[in-house]
JSON list of C-alpha atoms in Angstrom, two decimals:
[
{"chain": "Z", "resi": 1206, "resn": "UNK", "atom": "CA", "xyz": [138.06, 103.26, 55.84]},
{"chain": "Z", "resi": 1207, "resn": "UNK", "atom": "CA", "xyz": [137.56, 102.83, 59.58]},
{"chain": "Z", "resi": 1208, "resn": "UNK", "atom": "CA", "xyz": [134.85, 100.10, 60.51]},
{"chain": "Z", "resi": 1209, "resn": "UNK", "atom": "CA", "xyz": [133.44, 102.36, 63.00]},
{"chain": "Z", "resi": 1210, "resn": "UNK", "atom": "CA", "xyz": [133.13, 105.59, 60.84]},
{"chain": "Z", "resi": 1211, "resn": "UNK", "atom": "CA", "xyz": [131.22, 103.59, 58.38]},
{"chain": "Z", "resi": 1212, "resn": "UNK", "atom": "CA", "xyz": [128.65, 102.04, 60.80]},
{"chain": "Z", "resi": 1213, "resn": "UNK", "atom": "CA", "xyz": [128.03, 105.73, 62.48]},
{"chain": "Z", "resi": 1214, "resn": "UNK", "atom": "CA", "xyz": [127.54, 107.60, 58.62]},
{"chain": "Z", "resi": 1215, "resn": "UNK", "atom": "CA", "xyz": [125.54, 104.97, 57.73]},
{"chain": "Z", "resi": 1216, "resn": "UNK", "atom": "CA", "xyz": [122.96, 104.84, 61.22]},
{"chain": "Z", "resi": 1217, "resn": "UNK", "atom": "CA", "xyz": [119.67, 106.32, 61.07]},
{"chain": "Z", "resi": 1218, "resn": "UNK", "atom": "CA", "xyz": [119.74, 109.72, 63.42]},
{"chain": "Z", "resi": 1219, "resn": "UNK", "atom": "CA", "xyz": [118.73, 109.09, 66.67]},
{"chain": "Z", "resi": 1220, "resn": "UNK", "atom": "CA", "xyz": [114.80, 110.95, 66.80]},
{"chain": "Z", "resi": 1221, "resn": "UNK", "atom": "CA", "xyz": [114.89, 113.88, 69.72]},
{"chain": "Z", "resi": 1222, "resn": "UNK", "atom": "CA", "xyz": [111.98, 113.27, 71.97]},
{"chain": "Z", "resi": 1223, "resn": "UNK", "atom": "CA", "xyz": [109.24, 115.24, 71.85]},
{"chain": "Z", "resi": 1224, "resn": "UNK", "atom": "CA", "xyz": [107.29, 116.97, 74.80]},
{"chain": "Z", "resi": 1225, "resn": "UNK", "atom": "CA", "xyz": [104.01, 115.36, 73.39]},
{"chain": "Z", "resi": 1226, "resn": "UNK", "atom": "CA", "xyz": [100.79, 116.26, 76.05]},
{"chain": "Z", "resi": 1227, "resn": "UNK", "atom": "CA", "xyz": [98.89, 112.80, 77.11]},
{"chain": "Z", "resi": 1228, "resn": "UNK", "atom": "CA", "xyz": [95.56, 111.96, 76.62]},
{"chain": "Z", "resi": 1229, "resn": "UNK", "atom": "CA", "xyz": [93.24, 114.38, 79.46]},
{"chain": "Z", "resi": 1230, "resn": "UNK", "atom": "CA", "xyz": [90.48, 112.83, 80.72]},
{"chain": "Z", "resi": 1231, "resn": "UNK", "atom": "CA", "xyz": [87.69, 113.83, 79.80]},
{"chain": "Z", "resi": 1232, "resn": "UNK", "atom": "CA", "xyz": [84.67, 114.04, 82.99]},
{"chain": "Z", "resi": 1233, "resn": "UNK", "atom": "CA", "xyz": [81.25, 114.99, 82.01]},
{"chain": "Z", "resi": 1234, "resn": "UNK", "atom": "CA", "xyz": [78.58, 116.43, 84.82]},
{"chain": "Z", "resi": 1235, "resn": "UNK", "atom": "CA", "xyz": [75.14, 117.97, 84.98]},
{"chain": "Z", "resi": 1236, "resn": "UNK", "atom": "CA", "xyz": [73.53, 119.36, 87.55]},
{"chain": "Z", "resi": 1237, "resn": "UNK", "atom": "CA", "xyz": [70.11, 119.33, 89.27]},
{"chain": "Z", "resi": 1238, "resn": "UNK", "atom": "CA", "xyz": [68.04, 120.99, 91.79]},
{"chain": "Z", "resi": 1239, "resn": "UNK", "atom": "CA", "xyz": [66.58, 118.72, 94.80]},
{"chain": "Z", "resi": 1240, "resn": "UNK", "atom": "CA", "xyz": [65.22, 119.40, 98.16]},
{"chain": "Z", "resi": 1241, "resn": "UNK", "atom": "CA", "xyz": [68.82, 118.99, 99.18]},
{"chain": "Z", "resi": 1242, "resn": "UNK", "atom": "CA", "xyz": [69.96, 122.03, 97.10]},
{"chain": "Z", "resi": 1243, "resn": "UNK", "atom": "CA", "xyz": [72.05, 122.12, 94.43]},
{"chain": "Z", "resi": 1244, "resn": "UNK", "atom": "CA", "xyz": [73.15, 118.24, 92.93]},
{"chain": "Z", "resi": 1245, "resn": "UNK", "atom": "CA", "xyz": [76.69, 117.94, 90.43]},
{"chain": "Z", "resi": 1246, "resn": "UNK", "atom": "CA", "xyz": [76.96, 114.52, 89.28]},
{"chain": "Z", "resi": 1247, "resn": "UNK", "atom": "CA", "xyz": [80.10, 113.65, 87.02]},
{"chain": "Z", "resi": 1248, "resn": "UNK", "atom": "CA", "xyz": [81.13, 110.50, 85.07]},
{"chain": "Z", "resi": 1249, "resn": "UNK", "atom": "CA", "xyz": [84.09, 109.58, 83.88]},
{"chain": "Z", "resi": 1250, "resn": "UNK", "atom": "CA", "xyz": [84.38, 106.57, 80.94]},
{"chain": "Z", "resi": 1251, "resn": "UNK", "atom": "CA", "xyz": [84.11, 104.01, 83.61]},
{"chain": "Z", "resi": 1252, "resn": "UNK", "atom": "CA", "xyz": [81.50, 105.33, 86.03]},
{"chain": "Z", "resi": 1253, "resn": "UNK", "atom": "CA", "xyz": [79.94, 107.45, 88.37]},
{"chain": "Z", "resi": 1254, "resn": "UNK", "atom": "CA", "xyz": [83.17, 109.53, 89.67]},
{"chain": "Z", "resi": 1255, "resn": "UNK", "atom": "CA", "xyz": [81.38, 112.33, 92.07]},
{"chain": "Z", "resi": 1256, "resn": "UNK", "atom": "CA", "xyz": [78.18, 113.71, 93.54]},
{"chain": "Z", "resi": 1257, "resn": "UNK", "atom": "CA", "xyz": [78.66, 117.09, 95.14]},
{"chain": "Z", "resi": 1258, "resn": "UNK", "atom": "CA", "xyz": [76.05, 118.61, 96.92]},
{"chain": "Z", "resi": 1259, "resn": "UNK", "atom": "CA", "xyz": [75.46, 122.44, 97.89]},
{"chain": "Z", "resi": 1260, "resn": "UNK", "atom": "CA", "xyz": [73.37, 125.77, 97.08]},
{"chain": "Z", "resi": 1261, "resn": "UNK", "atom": "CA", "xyz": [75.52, 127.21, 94.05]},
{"chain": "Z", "resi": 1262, "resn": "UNK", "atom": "CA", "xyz": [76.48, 124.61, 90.63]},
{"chain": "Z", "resi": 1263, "resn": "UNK", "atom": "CA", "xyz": [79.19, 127.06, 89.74]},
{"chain": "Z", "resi": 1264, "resn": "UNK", "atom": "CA", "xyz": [80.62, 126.78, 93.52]},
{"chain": "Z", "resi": 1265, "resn": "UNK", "atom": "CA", "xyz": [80.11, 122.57, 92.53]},
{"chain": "Z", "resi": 1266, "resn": "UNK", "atom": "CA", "xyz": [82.06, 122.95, 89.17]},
{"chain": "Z", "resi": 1267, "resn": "UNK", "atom": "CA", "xyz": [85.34, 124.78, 91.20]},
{"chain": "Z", "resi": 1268, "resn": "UNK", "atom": "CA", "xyz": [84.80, 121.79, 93.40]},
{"chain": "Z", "resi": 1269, "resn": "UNK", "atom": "CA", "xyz": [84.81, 119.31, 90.89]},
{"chain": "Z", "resi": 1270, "resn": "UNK", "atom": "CA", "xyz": [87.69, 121.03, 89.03]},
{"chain": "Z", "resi": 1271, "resn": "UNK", "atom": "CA", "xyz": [89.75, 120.53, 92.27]},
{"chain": "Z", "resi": 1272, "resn": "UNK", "atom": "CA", "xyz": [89.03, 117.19, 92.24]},
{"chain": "Z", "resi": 1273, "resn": "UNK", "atom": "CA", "xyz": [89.58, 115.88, 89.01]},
{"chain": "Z", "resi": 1274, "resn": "UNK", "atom": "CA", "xyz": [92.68, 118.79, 88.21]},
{"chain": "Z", "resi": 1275, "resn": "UNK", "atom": "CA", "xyz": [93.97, 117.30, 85.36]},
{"chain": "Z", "resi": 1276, "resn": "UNK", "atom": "CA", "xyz": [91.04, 116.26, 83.78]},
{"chain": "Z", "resi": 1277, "resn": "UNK", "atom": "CA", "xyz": [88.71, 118.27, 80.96]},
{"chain": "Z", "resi": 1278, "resn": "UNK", "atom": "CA", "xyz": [85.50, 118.63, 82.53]},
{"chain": "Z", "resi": 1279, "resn": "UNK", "atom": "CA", "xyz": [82.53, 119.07, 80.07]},
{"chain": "Z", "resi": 1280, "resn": "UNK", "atom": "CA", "xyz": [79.12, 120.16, 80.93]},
{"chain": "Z", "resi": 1281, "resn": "UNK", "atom": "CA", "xyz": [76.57, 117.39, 79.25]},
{"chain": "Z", "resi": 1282, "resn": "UNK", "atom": "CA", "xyz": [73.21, 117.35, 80.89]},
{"chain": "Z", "resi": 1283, "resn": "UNK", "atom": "CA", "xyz": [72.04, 114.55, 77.99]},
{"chain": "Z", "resi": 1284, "resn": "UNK", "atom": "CA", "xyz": [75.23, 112.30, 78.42]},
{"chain": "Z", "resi": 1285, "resn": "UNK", "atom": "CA", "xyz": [74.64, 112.43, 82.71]},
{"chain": "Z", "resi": 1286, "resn": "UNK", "atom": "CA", "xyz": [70.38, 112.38, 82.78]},
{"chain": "Z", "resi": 1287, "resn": "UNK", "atom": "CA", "xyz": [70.06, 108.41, 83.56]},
{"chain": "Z", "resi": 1288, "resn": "UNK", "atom": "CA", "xyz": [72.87, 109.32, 86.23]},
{"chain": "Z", "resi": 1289, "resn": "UNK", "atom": "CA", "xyz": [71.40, 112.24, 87.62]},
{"chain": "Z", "resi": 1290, "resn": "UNK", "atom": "CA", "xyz": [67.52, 111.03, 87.18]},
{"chain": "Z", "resi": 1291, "resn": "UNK", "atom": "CA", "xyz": [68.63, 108.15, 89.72]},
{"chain": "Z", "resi": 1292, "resn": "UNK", "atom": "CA", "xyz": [70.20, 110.49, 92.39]},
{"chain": "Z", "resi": 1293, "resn": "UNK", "atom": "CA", "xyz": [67.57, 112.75, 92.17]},
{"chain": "Z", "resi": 1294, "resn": "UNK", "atom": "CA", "xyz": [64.75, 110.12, 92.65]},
{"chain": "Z", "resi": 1295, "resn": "UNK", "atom": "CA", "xyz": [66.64, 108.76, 94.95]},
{"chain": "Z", "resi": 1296, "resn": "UNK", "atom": "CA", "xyz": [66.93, 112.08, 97.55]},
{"chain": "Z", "resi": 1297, "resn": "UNK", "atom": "CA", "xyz": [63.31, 111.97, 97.10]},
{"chain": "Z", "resi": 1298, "resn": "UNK", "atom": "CA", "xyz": [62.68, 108.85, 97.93]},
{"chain": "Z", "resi": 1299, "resn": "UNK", "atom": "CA", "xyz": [65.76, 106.38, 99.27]},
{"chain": "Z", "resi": 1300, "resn": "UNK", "atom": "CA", "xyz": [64.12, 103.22, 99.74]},
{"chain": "Z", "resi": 1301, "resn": "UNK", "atom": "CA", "xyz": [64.23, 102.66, 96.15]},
{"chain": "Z", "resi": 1302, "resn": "UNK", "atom": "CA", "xyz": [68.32, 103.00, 96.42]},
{"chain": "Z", "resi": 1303, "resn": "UNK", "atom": "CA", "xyz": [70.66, 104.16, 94.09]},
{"chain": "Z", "resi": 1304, "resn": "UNK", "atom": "CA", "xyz": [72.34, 102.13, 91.52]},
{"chain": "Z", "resi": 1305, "resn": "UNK", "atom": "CA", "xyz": [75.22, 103.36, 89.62]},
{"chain": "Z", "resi": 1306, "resn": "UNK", "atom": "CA", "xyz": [78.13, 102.01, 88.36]},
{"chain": "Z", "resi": 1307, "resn": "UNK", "atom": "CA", "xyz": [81.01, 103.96, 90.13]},
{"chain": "Z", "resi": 1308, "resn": "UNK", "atom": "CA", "xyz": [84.84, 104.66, 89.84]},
{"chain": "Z", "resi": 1309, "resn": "UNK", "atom": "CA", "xyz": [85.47, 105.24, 93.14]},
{"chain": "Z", "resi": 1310, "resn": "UNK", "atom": "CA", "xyz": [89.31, 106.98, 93.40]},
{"chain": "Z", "resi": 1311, "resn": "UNK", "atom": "CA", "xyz": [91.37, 107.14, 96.77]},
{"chain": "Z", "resi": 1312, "resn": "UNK", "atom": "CA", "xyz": [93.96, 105.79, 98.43]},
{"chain": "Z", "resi": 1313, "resn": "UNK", "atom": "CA", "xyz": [93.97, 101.98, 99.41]},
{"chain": "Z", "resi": 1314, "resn": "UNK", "atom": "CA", "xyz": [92.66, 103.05, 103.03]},
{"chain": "Z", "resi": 1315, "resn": "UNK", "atom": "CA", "xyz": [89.88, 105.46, 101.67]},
{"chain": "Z", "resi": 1316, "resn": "UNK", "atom": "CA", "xyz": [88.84, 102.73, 99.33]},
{"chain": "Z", "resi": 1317, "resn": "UNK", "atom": "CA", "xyz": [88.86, 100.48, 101.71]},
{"chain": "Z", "resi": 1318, "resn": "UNK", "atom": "CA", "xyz": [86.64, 102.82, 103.66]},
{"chain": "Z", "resi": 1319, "resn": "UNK", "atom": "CA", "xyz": [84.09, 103.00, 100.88]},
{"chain": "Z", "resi": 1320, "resn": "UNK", "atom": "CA", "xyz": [83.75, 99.53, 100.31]},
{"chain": "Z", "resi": 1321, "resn": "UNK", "atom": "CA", "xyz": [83.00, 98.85, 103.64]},
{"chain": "Z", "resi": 1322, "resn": "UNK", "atom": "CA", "xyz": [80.23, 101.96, 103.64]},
{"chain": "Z", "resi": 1323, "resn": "UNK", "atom": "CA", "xyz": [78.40, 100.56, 100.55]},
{"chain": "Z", "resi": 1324, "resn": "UNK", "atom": "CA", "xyz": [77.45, 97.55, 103.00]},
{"chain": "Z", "resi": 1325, "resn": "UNK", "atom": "CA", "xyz": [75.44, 99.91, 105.13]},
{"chain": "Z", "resi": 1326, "resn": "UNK", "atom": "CA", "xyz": [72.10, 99.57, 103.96]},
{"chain": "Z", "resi": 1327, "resn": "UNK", "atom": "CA", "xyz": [69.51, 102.54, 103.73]},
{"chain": "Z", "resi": 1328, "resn": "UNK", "atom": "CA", "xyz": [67.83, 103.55, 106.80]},
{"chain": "Z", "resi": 1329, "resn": "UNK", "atom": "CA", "xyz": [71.01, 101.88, 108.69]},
{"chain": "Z", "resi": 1330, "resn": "UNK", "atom": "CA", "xyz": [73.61, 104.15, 110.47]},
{"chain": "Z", "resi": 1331, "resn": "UNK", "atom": "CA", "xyz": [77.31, 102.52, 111.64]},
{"chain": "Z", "resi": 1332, "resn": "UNK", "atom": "CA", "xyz": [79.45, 104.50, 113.71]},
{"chain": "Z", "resi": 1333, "resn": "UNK", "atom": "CA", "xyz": [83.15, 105.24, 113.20]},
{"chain": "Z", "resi": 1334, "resn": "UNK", "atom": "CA", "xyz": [84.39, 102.80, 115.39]},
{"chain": "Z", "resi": 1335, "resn": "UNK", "atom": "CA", "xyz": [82.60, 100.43, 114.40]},
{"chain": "Z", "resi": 1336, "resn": "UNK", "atom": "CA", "xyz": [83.62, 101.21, 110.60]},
{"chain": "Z", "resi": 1337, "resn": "UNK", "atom": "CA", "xyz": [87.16, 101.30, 111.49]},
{"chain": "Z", "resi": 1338, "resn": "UNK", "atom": "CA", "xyz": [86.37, 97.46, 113.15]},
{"chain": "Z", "resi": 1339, "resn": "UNK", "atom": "CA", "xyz": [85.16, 96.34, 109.58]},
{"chain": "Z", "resi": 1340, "resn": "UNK", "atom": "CA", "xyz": [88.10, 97.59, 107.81]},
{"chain": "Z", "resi": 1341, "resn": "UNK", "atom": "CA", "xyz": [90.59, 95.21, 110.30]},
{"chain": "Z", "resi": 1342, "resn": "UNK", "atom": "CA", "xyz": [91.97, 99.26, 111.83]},
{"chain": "Z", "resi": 1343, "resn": "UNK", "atom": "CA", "xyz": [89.80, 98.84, 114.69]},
{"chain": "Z", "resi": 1344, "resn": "UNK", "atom": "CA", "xyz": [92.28, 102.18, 116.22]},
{"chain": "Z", "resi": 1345, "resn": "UNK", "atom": "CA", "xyz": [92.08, 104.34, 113.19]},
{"chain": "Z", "resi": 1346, "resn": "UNK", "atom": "CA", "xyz": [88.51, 105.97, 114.27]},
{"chain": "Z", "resi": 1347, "resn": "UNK", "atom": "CA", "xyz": [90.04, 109.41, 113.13]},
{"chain": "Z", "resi": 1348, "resn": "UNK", "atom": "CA", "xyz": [91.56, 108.52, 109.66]},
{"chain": "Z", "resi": 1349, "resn": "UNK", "atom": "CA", "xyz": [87.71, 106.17, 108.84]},
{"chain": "Z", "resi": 1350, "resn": "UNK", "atom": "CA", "xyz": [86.27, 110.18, 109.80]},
{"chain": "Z", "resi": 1351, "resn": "UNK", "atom": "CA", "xyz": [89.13, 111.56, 107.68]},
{"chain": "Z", "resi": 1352, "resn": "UNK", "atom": "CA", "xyz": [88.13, 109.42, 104.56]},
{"chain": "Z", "resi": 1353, "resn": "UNK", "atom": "CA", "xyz": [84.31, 109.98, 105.00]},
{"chain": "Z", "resi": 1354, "resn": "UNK", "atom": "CA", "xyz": [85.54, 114.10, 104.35]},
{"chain": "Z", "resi": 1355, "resn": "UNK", "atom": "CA", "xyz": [86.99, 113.12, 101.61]},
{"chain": "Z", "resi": 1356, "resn": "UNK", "atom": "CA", "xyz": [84.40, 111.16, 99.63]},
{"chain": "Z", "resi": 1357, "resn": "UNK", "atom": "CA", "xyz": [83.36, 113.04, 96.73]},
{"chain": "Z", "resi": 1358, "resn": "UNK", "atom": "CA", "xyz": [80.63, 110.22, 95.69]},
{"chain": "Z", "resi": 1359, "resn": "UNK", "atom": "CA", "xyz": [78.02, 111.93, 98.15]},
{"chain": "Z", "resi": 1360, "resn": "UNK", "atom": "CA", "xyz": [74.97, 109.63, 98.89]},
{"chain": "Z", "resi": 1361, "resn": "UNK", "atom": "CA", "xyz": [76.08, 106.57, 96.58]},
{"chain": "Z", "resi": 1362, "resn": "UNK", "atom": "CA", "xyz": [78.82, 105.95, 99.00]},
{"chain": "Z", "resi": 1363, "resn": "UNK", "atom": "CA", "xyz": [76.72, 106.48, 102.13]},
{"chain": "Z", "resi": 1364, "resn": "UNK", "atom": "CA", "xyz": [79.17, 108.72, 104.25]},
{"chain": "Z", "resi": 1365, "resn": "UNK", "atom": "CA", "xyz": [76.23, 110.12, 105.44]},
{"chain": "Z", "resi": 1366, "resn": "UNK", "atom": "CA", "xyz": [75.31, 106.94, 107.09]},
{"chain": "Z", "resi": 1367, "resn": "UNK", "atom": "CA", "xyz": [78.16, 106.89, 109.91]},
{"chain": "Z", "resi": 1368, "resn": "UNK", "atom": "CA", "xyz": [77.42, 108.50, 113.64]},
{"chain": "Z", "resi": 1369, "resn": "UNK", "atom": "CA", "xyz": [79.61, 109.20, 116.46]},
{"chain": "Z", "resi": 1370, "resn": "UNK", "atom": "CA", "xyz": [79.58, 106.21, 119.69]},
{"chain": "Z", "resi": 1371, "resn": "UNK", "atom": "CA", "xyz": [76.88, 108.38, 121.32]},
{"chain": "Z", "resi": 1372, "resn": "UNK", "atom": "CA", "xyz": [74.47, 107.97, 117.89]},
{"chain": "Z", "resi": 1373, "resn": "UNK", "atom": "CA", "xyz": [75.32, 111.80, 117.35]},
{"chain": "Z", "resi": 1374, "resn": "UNK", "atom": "CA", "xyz": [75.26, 112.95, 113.27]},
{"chain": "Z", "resi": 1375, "resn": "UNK", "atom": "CA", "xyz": [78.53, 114.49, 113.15]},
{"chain": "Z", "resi": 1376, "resn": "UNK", "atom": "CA", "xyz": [80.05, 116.57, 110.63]},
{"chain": "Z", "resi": 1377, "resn": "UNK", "atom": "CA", "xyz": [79.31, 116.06, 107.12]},
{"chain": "Z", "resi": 1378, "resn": "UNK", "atom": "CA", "xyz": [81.31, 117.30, 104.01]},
{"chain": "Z", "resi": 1379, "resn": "UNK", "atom": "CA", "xyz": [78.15, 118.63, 102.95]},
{"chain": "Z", "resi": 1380, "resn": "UNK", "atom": "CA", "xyz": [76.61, 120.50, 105.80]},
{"chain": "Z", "resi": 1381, "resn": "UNK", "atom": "CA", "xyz": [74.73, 118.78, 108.85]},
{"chain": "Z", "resi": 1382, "resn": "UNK", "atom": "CA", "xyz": [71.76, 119.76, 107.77]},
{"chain": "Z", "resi": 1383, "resn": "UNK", "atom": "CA", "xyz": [71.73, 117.62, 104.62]},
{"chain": "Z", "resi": 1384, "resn": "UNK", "atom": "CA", "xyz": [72.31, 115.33, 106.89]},
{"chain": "Z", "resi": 1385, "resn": "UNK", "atom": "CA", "xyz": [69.63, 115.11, 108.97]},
{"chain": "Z", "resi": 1386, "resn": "UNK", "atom": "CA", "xyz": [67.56, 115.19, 106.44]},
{"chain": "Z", "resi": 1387, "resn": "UNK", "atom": "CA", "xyz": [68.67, 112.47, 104.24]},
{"chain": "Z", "resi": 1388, "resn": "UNK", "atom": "CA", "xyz": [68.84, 110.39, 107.70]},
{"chain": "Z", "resi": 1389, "resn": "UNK", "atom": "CA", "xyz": [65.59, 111.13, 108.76]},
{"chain": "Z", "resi": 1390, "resn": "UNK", "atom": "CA", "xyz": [64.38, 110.10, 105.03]},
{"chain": "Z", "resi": 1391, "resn": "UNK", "atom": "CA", "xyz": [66.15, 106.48, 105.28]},
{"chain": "Z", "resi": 1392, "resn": "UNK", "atom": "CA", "xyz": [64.80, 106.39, 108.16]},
{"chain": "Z", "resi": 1393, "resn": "UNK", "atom": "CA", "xyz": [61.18, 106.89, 106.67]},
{"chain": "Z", "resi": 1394, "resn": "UNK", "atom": "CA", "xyz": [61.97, 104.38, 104.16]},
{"chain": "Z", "resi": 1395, "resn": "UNK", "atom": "CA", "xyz": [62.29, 101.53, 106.84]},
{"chain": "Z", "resi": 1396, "resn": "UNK", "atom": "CA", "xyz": [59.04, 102.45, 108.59]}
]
């Protein structure tokens, strides 16, 4: 008897691998009406993951669903009311601020972008250059506009908060006029 035969006869069988699907995330969101229009916020199990704003929630959902695209979103208005109470009360009235715990996703720029923005107090505006300054990229004014489009954490990370050089709003991932108006309501709140 050959060594070798006996150690292969005798060998457990090699298991075949198995296409087995990973664990989806799972992102709960409500929605709510304000004087802003429509409000989607969504949480994942560590935080506060977006706040869309616009007229239409299913509209908000396909946007959501295009963020998050591998992730099992679940409508839960009981799970998100604390979270969407806050955002709400605080498009009303912004001096109180809005505390949430986030998880903020993006690249390493855009977060760095964020994290600068959360220092930008309410009633406050920084412009883009200046932003850029904060981050150390004092020449990257157009990718510091590029990651403010891309924030899907709407009014907790205070995109709306950053004006051209001249003071002027600029665009705003969701619409000027929102803008304006939460602007002019900081604004309030310092007065």
């Amino acid at each position: 008897m050959n060594i070798h035969s006996a150690n292969i006869s005798s060998a457990k069988p090699i298991p075949v691998a198995r296409h087995l699907r990973p664990n989806v995330e799972e992102i709960k969101f409500a929605t709510g009406k304000s004087e802003l229009g429509t409000v989607l916020v969504a949480r994942s199990a560590a935080g506060v993951c977006a706040i869309l704003i616009g007229n239409r929630a299913d509209v908000l959902k396909r946007d959501l669903a295009g963020e998050f695209t591998d992730a099992k979103l679940v409508h839960d208005d009981r799970a998100l009311r604390t979270d969407l109470d806050k955002t709400l009360t605080f498009i009303k009235t912004p001096a109180k601020g809005l505390d949430l715990r986030l998880d903020i996703r993006g690249t390493a720029f855009q977060r760095r972008v964020w994290d600068a923005l959360l220092g930008v107090r309410v009633g406050y505006k920084i412009t883009y250059a200046a932003l850029a300054s904060r981050i150390g990229e004092p020449r990257a004014i157009r990718a510091v506009a590029n990651a403010c489009a891309a924030n899907a954490i709407a009014l907790a990370i205070p995109c709306h908060r950053v004006v051209r050089s001249d003071g002027a709003l600029a665009g705003y991932r969701w619409g000027a006029e929102r803008k304006k108006v939460i602007v002019e309501k900081e604004a309030e709140a310092l007065a």
